[in-house]
Short mmCIF file of N, CA, C and O in Angstrom, two decimals:
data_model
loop_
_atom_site.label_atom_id
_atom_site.label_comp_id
_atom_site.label_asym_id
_atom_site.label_seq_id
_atom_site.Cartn_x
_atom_site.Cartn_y
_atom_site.Cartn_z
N UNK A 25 126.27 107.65 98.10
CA UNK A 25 125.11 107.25 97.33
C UNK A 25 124.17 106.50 98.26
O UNK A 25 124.66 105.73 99.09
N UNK A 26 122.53 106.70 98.16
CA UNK A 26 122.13 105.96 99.08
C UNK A 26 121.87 104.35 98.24
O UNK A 26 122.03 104.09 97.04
N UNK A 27 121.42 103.45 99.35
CA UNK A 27 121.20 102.74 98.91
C UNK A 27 120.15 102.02 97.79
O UNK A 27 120.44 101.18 96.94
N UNK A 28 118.65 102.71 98.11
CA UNK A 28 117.75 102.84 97.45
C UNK A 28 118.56 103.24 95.92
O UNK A 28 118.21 102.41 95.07
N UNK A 29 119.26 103.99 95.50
CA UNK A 29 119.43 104.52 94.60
C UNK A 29 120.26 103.35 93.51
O UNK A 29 119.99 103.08 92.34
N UNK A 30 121.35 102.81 94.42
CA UNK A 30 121.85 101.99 94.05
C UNK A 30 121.15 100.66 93.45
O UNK A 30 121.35 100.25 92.30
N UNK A 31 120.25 100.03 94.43
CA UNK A 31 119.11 99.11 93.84
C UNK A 31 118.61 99.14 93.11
O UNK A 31 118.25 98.15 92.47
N UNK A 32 118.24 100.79 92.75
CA UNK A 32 117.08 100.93 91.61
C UNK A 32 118.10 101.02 90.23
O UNK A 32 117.62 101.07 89.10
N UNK A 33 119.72 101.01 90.53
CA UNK A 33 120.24 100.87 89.28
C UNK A 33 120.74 99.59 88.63
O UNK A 33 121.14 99.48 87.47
N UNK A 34 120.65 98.62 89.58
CA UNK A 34 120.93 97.48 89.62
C UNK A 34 119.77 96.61 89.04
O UNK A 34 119.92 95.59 88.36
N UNK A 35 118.35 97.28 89.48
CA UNK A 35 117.41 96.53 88.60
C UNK A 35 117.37 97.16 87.32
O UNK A 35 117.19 96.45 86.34
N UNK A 36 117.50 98.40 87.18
CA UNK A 36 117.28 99.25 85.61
C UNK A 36 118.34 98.27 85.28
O UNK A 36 117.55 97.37 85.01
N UNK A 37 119.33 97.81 85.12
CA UNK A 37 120.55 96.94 84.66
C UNK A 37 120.17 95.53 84.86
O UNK A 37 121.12 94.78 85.07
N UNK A 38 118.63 94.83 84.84
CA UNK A 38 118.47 93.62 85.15
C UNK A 38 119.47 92.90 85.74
O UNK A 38 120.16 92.05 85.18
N UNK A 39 119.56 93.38 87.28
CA UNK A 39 120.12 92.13 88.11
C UNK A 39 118.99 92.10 88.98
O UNK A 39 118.00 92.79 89.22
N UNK A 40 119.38 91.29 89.27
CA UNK A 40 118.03 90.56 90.43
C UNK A 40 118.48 90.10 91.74
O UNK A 40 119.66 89.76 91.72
N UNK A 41 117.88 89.98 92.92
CA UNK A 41 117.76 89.55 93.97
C UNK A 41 118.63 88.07 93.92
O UNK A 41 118.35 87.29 93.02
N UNK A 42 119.40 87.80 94.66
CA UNK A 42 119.35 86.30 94.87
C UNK A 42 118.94 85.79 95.85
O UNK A 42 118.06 84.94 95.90
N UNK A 43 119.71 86.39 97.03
CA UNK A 43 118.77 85.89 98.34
C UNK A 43 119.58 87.31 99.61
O UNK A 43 120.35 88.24 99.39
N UNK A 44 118.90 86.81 100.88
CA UNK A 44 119.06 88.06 101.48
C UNK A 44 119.78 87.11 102.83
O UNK A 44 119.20 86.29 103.56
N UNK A 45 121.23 87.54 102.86
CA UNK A 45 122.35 87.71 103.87
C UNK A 45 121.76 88.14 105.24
O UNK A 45 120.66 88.61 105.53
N UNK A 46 122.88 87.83 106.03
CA UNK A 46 122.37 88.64 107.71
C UNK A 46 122.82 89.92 107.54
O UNK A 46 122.28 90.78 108.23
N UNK A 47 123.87 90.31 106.63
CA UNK A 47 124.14 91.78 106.73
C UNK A 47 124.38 92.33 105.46
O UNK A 47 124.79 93.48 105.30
N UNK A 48 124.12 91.48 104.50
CA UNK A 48 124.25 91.64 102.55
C UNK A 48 122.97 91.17 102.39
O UNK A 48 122.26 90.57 103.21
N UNK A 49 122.64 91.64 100.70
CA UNK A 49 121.88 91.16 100.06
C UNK A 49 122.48 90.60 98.91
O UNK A 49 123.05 91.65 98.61
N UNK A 50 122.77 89.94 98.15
CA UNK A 50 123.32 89.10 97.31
C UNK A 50 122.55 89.18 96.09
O UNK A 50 121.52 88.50 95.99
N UNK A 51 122.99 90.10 94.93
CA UNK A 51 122.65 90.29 93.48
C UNK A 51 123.37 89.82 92.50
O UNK A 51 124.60 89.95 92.43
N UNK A 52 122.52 89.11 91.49
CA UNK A 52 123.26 88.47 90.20
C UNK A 52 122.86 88.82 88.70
O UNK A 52 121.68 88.99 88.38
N UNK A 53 123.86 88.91 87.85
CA UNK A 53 123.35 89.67 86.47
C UNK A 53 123.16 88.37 85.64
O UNK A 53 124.12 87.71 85.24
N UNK A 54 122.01 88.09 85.44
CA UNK A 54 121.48 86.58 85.01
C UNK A 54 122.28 86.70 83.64
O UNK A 54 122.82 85.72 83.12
N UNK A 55 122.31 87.88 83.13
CA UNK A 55 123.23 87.51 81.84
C UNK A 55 124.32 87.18 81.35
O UNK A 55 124.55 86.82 80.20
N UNK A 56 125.31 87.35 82.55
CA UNK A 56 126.59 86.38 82.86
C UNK A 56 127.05 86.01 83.83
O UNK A 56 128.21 85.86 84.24
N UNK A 57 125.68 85.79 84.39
CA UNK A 57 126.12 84.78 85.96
C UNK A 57 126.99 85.41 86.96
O UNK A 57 127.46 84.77 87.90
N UNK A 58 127.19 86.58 86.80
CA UNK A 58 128.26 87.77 88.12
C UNK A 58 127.06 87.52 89.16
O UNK A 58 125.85 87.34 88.97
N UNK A 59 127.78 87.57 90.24
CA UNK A 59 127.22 87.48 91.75
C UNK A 59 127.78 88.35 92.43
O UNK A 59 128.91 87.97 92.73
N UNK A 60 127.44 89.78 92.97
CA UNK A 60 127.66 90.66 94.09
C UNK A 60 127.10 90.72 95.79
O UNK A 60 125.96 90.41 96.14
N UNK A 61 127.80 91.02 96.38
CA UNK A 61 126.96 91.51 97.38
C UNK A 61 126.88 93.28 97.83
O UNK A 61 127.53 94.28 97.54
N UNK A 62 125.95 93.03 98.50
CA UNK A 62 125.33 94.71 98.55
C UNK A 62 125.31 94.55 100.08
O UNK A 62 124.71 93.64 100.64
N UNK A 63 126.17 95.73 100.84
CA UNK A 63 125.60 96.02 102.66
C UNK A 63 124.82 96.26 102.76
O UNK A 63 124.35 96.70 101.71
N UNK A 64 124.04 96.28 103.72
CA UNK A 64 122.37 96.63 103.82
C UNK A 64 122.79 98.40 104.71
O UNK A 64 122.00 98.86 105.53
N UNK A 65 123.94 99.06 104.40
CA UNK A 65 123.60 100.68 104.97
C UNK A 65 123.31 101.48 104.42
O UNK A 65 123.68 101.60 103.25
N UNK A 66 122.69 102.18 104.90
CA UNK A 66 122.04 103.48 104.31
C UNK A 66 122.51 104.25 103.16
O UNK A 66 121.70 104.71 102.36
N UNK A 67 124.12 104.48 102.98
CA UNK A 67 124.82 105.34 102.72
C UNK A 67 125.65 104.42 101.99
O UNK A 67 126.51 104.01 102.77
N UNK A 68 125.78 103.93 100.87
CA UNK A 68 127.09 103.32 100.37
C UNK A 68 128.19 103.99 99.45
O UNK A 68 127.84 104.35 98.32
N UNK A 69 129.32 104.16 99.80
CA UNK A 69 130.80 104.72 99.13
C UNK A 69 130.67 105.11 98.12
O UNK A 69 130.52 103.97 97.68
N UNK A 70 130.56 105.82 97.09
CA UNK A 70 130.88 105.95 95.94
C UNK A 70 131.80 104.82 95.28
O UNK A 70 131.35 104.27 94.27
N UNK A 71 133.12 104.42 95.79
CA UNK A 71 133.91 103.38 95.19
C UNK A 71 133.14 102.37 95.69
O UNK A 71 132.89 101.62 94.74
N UNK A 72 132.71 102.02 96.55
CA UNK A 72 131.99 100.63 96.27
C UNK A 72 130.84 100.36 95.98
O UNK A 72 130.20 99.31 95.99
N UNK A 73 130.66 101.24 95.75
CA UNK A 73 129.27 101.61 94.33
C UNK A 73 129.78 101.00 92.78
O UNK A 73 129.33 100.30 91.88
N UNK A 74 130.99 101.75 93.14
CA UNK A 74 131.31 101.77 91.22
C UNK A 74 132.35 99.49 91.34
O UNK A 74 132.68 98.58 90.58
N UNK A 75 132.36 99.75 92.57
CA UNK A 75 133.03 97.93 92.60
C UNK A 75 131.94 96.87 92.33
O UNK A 75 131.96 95.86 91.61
N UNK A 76 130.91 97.42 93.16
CA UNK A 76 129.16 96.49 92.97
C UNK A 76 129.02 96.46 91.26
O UNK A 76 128.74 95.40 90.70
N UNK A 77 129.16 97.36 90.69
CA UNK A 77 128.33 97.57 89.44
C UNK A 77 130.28 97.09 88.75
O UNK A 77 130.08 96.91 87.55
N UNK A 78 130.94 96.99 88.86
CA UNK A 78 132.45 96.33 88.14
C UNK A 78 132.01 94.81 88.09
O UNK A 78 131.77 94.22 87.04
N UNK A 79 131.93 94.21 89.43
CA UNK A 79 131.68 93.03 89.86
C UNK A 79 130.33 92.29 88.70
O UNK A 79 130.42 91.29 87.99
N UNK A 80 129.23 93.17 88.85
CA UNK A 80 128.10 92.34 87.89
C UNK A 80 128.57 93.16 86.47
O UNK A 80 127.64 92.98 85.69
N UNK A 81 129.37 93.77 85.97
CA UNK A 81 129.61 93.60 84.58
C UNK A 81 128.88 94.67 84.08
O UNK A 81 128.66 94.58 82.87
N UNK A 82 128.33 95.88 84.74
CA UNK A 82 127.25 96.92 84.07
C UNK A 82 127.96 98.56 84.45
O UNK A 82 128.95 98.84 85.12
N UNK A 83 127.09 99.36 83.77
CA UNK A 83 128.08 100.66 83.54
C UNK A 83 127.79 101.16 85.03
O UNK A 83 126.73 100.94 85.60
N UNK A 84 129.03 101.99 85.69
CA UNK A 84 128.88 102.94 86.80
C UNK A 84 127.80 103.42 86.95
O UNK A 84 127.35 103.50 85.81
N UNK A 85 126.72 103.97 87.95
CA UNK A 85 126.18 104.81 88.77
C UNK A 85 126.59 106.51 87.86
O UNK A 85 126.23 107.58 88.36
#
């Protein structure tokens, strides 16, 4: 999955930005306070796609 893709599901799922890592970006689902981080590569796993979106509490990709 690329990454772009992933972001744009993470905001359709209101999480937001928290702040930006040297090699993560750090997203939180303001609606129950879950905190993820995201790698900044191009290309992210399918399973740790579906762990990002476990972690903030919102449906799979």
């Amino acid at each position: 999955m690329k990454r772009r893709g992933l972001i744009r599901h993470l905001k359709d799922n209101r999480c937001a930005l928290l702040r930006e890592g040297a090699n993560n970006s750090v997203y939180v689902n303001p609606a129950n306070r879950k905190v993820t981080t995201v790698p900044r590569h191009r290309e992210i796993n399918e399973y740790l796609a579906q762990k990002i979106c476990r972690d903030l509490e919102i449906p799979a990709p």
